[in-house]
mmCIF file of C-alpha atoms and ligand atoms in Angstrom:
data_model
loop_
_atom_site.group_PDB
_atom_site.id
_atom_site.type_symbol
_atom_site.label_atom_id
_atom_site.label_comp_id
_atom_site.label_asym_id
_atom_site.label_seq_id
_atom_site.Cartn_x
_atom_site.Cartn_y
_atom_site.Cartn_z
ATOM 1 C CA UNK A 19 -5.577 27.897 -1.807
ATOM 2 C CA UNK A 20 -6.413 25.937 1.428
ATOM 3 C CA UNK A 21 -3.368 23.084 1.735
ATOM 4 C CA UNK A 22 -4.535 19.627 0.533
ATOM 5 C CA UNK A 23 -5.060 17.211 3.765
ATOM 6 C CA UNK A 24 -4.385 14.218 1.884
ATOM 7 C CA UNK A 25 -2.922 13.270 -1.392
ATOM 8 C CA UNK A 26 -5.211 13.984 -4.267
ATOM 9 C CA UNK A 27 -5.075 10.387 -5.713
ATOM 10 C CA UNK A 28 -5.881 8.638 -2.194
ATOM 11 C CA UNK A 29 -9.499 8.326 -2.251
ATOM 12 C CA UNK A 30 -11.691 5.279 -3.028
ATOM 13 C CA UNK A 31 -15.293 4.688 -2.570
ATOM 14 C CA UNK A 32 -14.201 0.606 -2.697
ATOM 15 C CA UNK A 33 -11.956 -1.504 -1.003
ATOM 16 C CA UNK A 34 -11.107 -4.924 -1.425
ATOM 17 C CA UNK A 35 -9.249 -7.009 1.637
ATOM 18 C CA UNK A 36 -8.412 -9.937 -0.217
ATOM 19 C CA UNK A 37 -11.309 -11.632 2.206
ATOM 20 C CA UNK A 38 -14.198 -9.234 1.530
ATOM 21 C CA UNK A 39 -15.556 -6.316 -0.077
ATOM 22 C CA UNK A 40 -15.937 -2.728 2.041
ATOM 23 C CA UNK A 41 -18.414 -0.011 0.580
ATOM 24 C CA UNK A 42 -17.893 3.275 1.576
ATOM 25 C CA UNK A 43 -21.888 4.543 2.326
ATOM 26 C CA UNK A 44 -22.343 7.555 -0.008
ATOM 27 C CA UNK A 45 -25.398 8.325 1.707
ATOM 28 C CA UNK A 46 -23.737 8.913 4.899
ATOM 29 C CA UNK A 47 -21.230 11.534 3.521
ATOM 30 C CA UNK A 48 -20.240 13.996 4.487
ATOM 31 C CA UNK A 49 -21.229 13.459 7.647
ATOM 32 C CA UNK A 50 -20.047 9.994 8.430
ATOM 33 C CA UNK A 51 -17.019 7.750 6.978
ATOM 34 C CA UNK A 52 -18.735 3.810 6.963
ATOM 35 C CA UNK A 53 -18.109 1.046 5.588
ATOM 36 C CA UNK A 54 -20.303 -1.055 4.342
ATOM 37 C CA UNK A 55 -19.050 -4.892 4.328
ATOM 38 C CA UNK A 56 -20.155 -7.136 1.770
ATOM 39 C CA UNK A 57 -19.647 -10.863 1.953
ATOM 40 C CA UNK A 58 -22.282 -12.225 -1.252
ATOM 41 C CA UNK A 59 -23.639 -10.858 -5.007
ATOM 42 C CA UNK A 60 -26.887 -9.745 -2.964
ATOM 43 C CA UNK A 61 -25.649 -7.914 -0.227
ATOM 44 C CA UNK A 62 -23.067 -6.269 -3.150
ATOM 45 C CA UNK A 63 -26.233 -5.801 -5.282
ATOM 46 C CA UNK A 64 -28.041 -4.213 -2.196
ATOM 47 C CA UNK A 65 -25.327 -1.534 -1.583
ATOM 48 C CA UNK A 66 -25.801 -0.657 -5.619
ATOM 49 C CA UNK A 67 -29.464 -0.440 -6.002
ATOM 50 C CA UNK A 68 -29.760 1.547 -2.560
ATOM 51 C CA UNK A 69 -27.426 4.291 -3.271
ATOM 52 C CA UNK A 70 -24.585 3.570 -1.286
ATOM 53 C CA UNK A 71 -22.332 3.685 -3.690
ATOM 54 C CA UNK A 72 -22.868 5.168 -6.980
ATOM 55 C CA UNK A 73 -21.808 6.919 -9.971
ATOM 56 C CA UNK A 74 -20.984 4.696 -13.407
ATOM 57 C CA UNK A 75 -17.459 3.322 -12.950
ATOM 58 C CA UNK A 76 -17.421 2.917 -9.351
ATOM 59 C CA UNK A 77 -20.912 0.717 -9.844
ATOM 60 C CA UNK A 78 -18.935 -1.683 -12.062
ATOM 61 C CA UNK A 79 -16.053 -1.919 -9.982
ATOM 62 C CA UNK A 80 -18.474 -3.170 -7.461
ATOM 63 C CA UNK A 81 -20.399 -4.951 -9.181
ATOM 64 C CA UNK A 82 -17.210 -7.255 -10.406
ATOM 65 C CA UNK A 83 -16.025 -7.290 -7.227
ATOM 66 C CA UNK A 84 -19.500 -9.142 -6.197
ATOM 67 C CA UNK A 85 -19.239 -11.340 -9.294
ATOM 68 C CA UNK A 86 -15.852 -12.855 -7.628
ATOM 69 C CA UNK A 87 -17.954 -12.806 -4.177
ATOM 70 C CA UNK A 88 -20.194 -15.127 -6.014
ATOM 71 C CA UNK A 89 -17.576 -17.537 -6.771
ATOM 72 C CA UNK A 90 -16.614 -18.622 -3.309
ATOM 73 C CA UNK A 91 -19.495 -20.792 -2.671
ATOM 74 C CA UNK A 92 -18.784 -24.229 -2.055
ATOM 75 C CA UNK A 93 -18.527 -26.969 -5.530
ATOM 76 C CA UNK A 94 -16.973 -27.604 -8.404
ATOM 77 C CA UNK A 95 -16.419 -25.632 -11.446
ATOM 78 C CA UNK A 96 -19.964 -26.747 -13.084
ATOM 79 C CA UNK A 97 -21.472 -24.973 -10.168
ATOM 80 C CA UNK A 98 -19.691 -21.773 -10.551
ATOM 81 C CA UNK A 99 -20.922 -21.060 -13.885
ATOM 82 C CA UNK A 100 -24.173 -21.331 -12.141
ATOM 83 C CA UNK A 101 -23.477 -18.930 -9.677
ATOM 84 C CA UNK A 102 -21.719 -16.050 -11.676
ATOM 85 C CA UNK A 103 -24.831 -16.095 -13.862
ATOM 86 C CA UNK A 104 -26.864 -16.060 -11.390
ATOM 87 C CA UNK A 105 -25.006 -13.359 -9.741
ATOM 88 C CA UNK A 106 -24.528 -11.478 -13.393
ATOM 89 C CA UNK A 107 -28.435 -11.214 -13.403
ATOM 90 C CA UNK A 108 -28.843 -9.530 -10.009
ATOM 91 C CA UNK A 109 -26.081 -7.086 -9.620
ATOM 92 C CA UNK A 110 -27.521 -6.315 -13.855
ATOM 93 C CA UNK A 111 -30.749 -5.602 -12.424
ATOM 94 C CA UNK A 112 -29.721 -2.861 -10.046
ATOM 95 C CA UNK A 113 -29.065 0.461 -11.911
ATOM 96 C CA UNK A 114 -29.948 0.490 -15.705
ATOM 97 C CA UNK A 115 -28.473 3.497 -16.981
ATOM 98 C CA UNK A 116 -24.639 3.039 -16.166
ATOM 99 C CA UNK A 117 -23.327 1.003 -18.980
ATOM 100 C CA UNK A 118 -20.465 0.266 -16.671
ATOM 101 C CA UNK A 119 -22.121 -1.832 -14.624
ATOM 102 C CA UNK A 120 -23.091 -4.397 -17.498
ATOM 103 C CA UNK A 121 -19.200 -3.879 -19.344
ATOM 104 C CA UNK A 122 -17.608 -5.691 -15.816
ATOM 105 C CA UNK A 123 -20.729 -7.682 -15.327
ATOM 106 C CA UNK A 124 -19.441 -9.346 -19.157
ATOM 107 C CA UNK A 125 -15.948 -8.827 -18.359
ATOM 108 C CA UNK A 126 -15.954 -11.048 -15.504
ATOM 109 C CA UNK A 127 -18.161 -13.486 -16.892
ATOM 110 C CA UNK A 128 -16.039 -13.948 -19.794
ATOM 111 C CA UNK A 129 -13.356 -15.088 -17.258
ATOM 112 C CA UNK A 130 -14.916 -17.366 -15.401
ATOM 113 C CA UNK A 131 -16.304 -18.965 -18.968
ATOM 114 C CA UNK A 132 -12.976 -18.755 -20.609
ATOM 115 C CA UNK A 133 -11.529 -20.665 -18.018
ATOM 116 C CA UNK A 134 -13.742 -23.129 -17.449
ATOM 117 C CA UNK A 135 -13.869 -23.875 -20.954
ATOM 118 C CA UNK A 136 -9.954 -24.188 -20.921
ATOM 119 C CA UNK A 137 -10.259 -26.855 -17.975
ATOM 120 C CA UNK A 138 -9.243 -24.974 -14.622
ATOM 121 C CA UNK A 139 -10.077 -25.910 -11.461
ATOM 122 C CA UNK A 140 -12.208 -24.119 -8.667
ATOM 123 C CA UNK A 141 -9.492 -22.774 -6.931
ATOM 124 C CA UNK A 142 -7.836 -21.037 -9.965
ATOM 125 C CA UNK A 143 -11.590 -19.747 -11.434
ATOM 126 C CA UNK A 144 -11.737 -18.134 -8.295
ATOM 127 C CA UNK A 145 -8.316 -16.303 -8.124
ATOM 128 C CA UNK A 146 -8.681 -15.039 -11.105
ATOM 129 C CA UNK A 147 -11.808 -13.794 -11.035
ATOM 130 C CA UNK A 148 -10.101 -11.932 -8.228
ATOM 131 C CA UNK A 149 -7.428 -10.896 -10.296
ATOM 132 C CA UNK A 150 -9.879 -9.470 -13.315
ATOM 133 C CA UNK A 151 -12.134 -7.424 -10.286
ATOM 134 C CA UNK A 152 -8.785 -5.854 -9.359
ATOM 135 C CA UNK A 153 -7.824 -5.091 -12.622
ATOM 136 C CA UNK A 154 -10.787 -3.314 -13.422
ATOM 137 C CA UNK A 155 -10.699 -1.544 -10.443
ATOM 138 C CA UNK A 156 -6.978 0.030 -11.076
ATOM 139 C CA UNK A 157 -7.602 0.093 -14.523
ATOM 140 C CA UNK A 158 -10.143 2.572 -14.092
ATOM 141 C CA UNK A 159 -7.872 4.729 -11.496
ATOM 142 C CA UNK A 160 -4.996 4.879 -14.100
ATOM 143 C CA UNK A 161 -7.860 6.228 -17.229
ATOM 144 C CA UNK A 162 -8.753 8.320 -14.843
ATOM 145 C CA UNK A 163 -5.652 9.768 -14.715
ATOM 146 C CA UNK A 164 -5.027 9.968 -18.541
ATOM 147 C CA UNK A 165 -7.932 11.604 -19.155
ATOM 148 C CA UNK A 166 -7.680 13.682 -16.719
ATOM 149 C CA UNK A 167 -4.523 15.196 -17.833
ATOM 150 C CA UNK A 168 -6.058 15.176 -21.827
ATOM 151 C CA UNK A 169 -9.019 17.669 -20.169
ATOM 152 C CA UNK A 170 -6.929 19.699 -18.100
ATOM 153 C CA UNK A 171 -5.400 20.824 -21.454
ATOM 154 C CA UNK A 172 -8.722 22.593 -22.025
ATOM 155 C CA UNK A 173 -8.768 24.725 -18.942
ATOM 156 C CA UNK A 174 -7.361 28.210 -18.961
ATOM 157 C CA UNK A 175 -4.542 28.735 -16.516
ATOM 158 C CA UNK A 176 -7.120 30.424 -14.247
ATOM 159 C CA UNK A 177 -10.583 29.610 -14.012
ATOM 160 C CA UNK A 178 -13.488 29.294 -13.144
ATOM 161 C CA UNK A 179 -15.445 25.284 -13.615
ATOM 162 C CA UNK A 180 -19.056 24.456 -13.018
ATOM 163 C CA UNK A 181 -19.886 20.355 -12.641
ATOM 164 C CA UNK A 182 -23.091 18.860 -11.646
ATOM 165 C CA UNK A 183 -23.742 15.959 -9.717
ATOM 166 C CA UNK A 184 -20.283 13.640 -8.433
ATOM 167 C CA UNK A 185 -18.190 12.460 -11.209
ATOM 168 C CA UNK A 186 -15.280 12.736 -8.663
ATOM 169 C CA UNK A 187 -13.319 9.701 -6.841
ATOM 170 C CA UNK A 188 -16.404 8.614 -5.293
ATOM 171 C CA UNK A 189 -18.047 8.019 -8.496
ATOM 172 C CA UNK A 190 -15.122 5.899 -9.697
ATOM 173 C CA UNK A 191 -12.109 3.671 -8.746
ATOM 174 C CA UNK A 192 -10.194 6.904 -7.457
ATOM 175 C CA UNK A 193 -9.523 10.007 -9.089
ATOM 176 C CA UNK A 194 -12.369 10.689 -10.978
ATOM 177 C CA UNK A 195 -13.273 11.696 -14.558
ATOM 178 C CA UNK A 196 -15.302 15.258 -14.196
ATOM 179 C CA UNK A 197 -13.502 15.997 -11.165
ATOM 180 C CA UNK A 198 -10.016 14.229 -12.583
ATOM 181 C CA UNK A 199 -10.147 16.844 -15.354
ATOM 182 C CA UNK A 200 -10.284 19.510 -12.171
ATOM 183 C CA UNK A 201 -7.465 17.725 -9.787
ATOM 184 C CA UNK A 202 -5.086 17.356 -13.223
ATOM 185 C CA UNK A 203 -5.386 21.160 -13.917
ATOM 186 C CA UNK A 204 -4.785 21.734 -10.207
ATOM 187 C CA UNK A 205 -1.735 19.487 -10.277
ATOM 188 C CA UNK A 206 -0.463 21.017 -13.925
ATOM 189 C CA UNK A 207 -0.320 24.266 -11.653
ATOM 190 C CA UNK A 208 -3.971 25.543 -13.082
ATOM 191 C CA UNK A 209 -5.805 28.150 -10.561
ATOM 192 C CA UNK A 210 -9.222 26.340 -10.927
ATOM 193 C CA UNK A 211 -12.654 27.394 -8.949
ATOM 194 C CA UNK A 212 -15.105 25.117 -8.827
ATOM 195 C CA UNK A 213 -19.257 25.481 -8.929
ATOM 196 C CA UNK A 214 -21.074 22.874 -7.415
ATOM 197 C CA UNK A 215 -24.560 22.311 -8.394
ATOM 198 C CA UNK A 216 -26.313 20.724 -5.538
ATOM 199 C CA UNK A 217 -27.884 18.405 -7.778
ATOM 200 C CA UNK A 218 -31.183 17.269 -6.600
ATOM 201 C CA UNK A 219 -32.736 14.813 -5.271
ATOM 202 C CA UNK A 220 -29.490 13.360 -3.837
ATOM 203 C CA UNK A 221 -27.371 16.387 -3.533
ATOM 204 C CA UNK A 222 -24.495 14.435 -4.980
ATOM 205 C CA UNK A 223 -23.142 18.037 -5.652
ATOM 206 C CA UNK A 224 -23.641 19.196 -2.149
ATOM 207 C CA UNK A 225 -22.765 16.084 -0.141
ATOM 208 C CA UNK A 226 -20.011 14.504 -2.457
ATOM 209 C CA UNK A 227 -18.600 16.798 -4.958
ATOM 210 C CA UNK A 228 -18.133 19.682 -2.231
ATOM 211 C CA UNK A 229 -16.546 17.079 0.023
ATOM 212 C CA UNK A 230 -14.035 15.793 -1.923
ATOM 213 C CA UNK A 231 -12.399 18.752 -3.511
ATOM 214 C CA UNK A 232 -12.528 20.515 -0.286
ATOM 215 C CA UNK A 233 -10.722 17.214 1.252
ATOM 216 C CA UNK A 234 -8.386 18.228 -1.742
ATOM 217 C CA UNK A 235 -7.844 22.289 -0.780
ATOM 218 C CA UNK A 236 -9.548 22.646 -3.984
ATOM 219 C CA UNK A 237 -11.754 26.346 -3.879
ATOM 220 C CA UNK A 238 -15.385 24.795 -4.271
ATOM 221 C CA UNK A 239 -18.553 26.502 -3.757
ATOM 222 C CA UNK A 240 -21.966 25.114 -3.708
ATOM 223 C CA UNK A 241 -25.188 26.604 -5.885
ATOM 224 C CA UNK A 242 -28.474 25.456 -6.159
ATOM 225 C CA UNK A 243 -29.170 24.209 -9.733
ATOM 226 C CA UNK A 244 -31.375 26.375 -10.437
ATOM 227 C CA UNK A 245 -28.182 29.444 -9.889
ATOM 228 C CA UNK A 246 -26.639 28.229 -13.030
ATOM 229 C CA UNK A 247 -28.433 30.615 -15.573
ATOM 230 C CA UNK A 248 -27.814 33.760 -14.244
ATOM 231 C CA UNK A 249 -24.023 32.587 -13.462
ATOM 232 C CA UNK A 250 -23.340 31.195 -16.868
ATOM 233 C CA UNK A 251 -24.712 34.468 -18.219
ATOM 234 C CA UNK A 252 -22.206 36.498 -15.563
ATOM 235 C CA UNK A 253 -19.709 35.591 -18.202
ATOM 236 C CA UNK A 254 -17.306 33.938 -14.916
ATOM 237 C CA UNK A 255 -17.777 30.775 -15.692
ATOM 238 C CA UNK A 256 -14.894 29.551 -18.331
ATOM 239 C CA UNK A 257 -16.020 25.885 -18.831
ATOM 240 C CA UNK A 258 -18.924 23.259 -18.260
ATOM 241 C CA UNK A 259 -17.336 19.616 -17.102
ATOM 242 C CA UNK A 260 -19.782 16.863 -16.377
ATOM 243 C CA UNK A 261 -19.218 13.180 -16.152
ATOM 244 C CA UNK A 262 -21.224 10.569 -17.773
ATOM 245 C CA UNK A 263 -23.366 7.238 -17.219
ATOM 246 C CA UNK A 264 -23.522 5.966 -20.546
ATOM 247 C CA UNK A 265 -22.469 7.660 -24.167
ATOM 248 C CA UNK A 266 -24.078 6.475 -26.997
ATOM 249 C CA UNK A 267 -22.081 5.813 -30.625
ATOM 250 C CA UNK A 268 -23.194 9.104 -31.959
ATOM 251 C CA UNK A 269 -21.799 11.052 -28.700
ATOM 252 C CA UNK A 270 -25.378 11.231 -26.978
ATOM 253 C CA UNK A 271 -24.479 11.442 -23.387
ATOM 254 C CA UNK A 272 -26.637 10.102 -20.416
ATOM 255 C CA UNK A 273 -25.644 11.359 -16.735
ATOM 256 C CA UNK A 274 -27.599 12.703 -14.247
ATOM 257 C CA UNK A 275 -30.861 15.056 -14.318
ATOM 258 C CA UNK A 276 -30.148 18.256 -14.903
ATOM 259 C CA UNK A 277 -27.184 17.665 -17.118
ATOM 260 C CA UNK A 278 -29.323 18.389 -20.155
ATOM 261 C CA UNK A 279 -30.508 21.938 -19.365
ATOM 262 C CA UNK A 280 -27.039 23.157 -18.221
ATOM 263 C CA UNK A 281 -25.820 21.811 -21.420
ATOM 264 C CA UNK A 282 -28.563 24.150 -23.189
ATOM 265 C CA UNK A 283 -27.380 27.180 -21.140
ATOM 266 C CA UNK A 284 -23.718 26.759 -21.468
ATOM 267 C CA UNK A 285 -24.253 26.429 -25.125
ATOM 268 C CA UNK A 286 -26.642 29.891 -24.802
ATOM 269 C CA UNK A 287 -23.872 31.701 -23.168
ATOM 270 C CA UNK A 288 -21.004 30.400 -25.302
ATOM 271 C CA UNK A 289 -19.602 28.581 -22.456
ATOM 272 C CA UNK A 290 -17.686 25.080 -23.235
ATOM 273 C CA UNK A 291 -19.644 22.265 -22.688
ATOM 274 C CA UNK A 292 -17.176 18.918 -22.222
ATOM 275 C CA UNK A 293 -17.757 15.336 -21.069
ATOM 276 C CA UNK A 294 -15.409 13.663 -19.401
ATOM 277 C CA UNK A 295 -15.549 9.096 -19.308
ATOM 278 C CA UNK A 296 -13.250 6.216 -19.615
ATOM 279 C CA UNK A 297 -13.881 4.240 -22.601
ATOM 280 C CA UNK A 298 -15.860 1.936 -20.586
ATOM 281 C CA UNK A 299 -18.934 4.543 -20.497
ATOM 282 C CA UNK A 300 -18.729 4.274 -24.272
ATOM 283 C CA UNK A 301 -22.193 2.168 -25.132
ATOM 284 C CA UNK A 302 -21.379 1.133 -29.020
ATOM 285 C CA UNK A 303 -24.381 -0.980 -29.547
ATOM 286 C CA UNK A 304 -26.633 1.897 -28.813
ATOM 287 C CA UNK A 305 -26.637 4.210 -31.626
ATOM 288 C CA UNK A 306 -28.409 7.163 -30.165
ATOM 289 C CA UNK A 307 -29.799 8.693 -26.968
ATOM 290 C CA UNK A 308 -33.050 7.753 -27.423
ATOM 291 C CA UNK A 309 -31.964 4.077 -27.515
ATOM 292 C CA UNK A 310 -30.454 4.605 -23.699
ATOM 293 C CA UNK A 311 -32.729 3.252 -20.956
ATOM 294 C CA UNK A 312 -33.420 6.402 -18.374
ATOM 295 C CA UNK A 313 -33.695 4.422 -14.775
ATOM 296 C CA UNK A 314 -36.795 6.075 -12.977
ATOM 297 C CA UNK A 315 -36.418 5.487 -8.741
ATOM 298 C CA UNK A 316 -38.579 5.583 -5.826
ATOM 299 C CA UNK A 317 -41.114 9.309 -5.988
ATOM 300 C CA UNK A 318 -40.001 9.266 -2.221
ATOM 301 C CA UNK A 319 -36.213 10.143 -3.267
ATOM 302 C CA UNK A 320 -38.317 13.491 -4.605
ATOM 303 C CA UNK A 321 -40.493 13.948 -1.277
ATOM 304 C CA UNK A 322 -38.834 13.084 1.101
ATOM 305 C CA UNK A 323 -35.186 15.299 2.066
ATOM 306 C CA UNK A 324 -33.364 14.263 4.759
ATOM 307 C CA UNK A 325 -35.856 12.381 6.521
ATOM 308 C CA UNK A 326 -38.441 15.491 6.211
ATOM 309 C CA UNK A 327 -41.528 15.349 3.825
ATOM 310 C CA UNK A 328 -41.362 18.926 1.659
ATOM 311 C CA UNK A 329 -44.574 17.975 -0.554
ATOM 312 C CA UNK A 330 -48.359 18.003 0.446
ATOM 313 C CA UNK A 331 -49.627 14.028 1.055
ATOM 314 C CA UNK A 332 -51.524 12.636 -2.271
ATOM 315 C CA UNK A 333 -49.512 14.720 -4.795
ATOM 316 C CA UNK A 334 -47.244 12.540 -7.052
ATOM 317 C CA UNK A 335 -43.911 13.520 -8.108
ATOM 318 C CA UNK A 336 -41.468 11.895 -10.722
ATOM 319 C CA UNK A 337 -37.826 10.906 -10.827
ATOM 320 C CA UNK A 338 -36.620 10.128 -13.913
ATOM 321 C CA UNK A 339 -32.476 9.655 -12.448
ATOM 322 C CA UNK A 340 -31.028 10.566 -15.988
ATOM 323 C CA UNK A 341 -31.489 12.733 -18.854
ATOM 324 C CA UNK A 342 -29.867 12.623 -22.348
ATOM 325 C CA UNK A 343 -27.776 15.813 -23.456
ATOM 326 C CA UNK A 344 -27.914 15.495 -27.270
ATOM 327 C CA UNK A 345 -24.334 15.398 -28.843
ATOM 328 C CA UNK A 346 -24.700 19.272 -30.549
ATOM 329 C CA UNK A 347 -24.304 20.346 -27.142
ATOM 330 C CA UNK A 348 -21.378 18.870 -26.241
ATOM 331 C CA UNK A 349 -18.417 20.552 -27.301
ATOM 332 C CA UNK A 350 -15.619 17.793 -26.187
ATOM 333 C CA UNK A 351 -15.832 14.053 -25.129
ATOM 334 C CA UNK A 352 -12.338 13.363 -22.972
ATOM 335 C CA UNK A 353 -11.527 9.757 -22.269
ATOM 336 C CA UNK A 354 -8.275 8.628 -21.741
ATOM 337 C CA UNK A 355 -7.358 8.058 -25.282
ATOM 338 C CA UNK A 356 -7.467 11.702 -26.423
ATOM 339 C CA UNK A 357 -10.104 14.845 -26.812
ATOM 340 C CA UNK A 358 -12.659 13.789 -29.320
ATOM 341 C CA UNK A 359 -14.911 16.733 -30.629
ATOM 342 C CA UNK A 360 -17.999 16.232 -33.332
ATOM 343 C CA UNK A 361 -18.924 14.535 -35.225
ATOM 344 C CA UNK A 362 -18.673 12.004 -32.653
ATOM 345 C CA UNK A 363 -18.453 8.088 -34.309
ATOM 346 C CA UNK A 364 -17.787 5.562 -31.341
ATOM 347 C CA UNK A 365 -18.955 2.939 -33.525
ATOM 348 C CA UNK A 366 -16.334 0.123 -33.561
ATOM 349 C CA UNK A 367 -17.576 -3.711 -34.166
ATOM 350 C CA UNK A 368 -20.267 -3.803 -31.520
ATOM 351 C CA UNK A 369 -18.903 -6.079 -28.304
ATOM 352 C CA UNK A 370 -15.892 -4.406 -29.122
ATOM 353 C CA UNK A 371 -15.125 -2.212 -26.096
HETATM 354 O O1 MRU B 11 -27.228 8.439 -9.538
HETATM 355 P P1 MRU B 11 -25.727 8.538 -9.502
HETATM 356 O O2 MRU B 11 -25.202 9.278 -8.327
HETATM 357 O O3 MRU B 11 -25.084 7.176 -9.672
HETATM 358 O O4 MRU B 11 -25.350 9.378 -10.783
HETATM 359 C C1 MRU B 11 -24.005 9.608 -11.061
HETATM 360 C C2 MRU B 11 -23.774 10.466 -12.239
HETATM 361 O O5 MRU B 11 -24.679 10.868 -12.924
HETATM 362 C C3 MRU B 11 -22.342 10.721 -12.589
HETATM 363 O O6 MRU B 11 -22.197 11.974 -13.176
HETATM 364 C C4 MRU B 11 -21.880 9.649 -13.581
HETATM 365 O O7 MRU B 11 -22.139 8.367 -13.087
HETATM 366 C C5 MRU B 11 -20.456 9.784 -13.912
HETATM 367 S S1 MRU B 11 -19.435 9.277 -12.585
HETATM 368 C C6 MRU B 11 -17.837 9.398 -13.026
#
């Protein structure tokens, strides 16, 4: 195995200076390392909704971040309540299906109301909305890690692991949750392989996934995913590891398109089929996949790749972002309290997350 450049845990898609928010620009990768800087909600919200950065938990990190942007307008502590709803409403609007986004969204606003309802000043609102943004974020690196070491428990001590899309440390806070599974194993000693799937139309597999775990010295090869059939049915593929954008309280799992028909050939070749989230993917109020809104972009993300048009003018095309994989096919749902298998009940008092 190629030797790591960097330190496995050292890579974050977000930064915060104390001053301002940077955004490292997804789309750029992996041929460019910019920063985006973001000094209000919108220009936060902006970097969301256009792909910059992306995947569930890294969305919310942001999007808290941007919630204590909002906060450092000028008056009192009447107007900040204002302005973090305001801001709340935007940065909600951007990406529908991550229920990550909307868990910090409510996090933070909770402690901006909380405090102004216990009488702080400006000042103090402000710090510690700071404080909470933070929190989140390294919260999110250390379940990460948990989980990560739960899944790697999975993996045979040599083997061979095919993801789709980037639930890696660009996805997230750091780490990763897919691809924290992967770099646990790794670090338990594991001989892992990867498969990317490209993962069209964004070629989050391609770009980001292939990126990062080569950054890593982790063995990674790309497919197209349409390759995954005949591999799966090759027998040398040991396990299936995907992330997740939202998982519903009967183990219905959103994440990206194309998630749902590997889950159906993993399960026709007797391949594992796991799912690997914090807890704050876990959607309680929704009770079934069905229930989970499926954000549908722009036709052009479909048309256009890489700045060329591959599709004849006047024929449509469709992008539904998301599909559901239905919780039979799901053999294991990692987060960073434990390996939970079916029947899958993530039905605690709803608000409870
Ligand atoms: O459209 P994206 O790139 O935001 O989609 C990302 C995914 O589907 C990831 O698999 C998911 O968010 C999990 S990230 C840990």
């Amino acid at each position: 195995m190629a030797e790591a450049a960097h330190a496995m845990n050292d890579l974050t898609p977000i930064r915060w200076t104390g001053d301002a928010l940077e955004v490292l620009d997804q789309r750029e990768l992996p041929w460019r390392e910019t920063w985006i800087p973001c000094a209000s909600p919108e220009e936060v919200a902006r970097t969301i909704r256009d792909m910059a950065v992306r995947g569930a938990p890294a969305i919310g990190i942001t999007a808290a971040y941007g919630m204590a942007l909002a906060l450092r307008g000028p008056g009192g502590p009447g107007k900040l309540r204002e302005a973090a709803e305001a801001a709340a409403r935007t940065l909600a609007a951007t990406r529908p299906t991550a229920v990550n986004l909307a868990w910090a969204i409510d996090r933070m606003l909770r402690v901006v109301v909380s405090s102004l309802s216990g009488g702080r000043d400006a000042a103090t609102i402000r710090r510690r909305a700071e404080a909470e943004a933070t929190a989140i974020h390294e919260e999110d690196v250390a379940m990460n890690k948990r989980l990560g070491r739960h899944g790697a428990e999975l993996l045979p001590h040599e083997c061979t692991v095919l993801t789709h899309c980037n639930a890696g440390a660009l996805a997230t806070g750091g780490y990763g949750t897919a691809l924290g599974v992967i770099r646990a194993a790794v670090e338990a000693g594991k001989d892992v392989r990867v498969l990317a799937d490209e993962t069209r139309p964004y070629l989050q597999g391609a770009r980001l996934t292939a990126w990062e775990l080569a950054r890593d010295g982790i063995p990674v090869s790309v497919i197209c995913d349409s390759m995954a059939g005949s591999i799966l049915r090759t027998g040398e593929v040991q396990a299936v590891i995907v992330g997740a954008d939202r998982i519903a309280a009967n183990g219905d799992t959103a994440n990206k398109v194309g998630t749902y028909p590997l889950a159906v050939l993993a399960a026709r070749h007797n391949v594992p089929f796991y799912v690997a989230a914090p807890s704050s993917t876990l959607d309680r109020c929704t009770a079934r996949g069905e229930d989970i809104p499926i954000e549908e972009r722009s036709a052009e993300e479909v048309h256009v790749v890489a700045g060329t048009r591959m599709t004849p003018p006047g024929v449509p095309a469709r992008h539904p972002a998301f599909d559901v994989t239905p919780a039979e096919l799901i053999s294991a749902v990692v987060t960073e309290d434990g390996v939970f298998r079916a029947p899958y009940v993530f039905d605690r008092r709803c608000g409870e997350r």
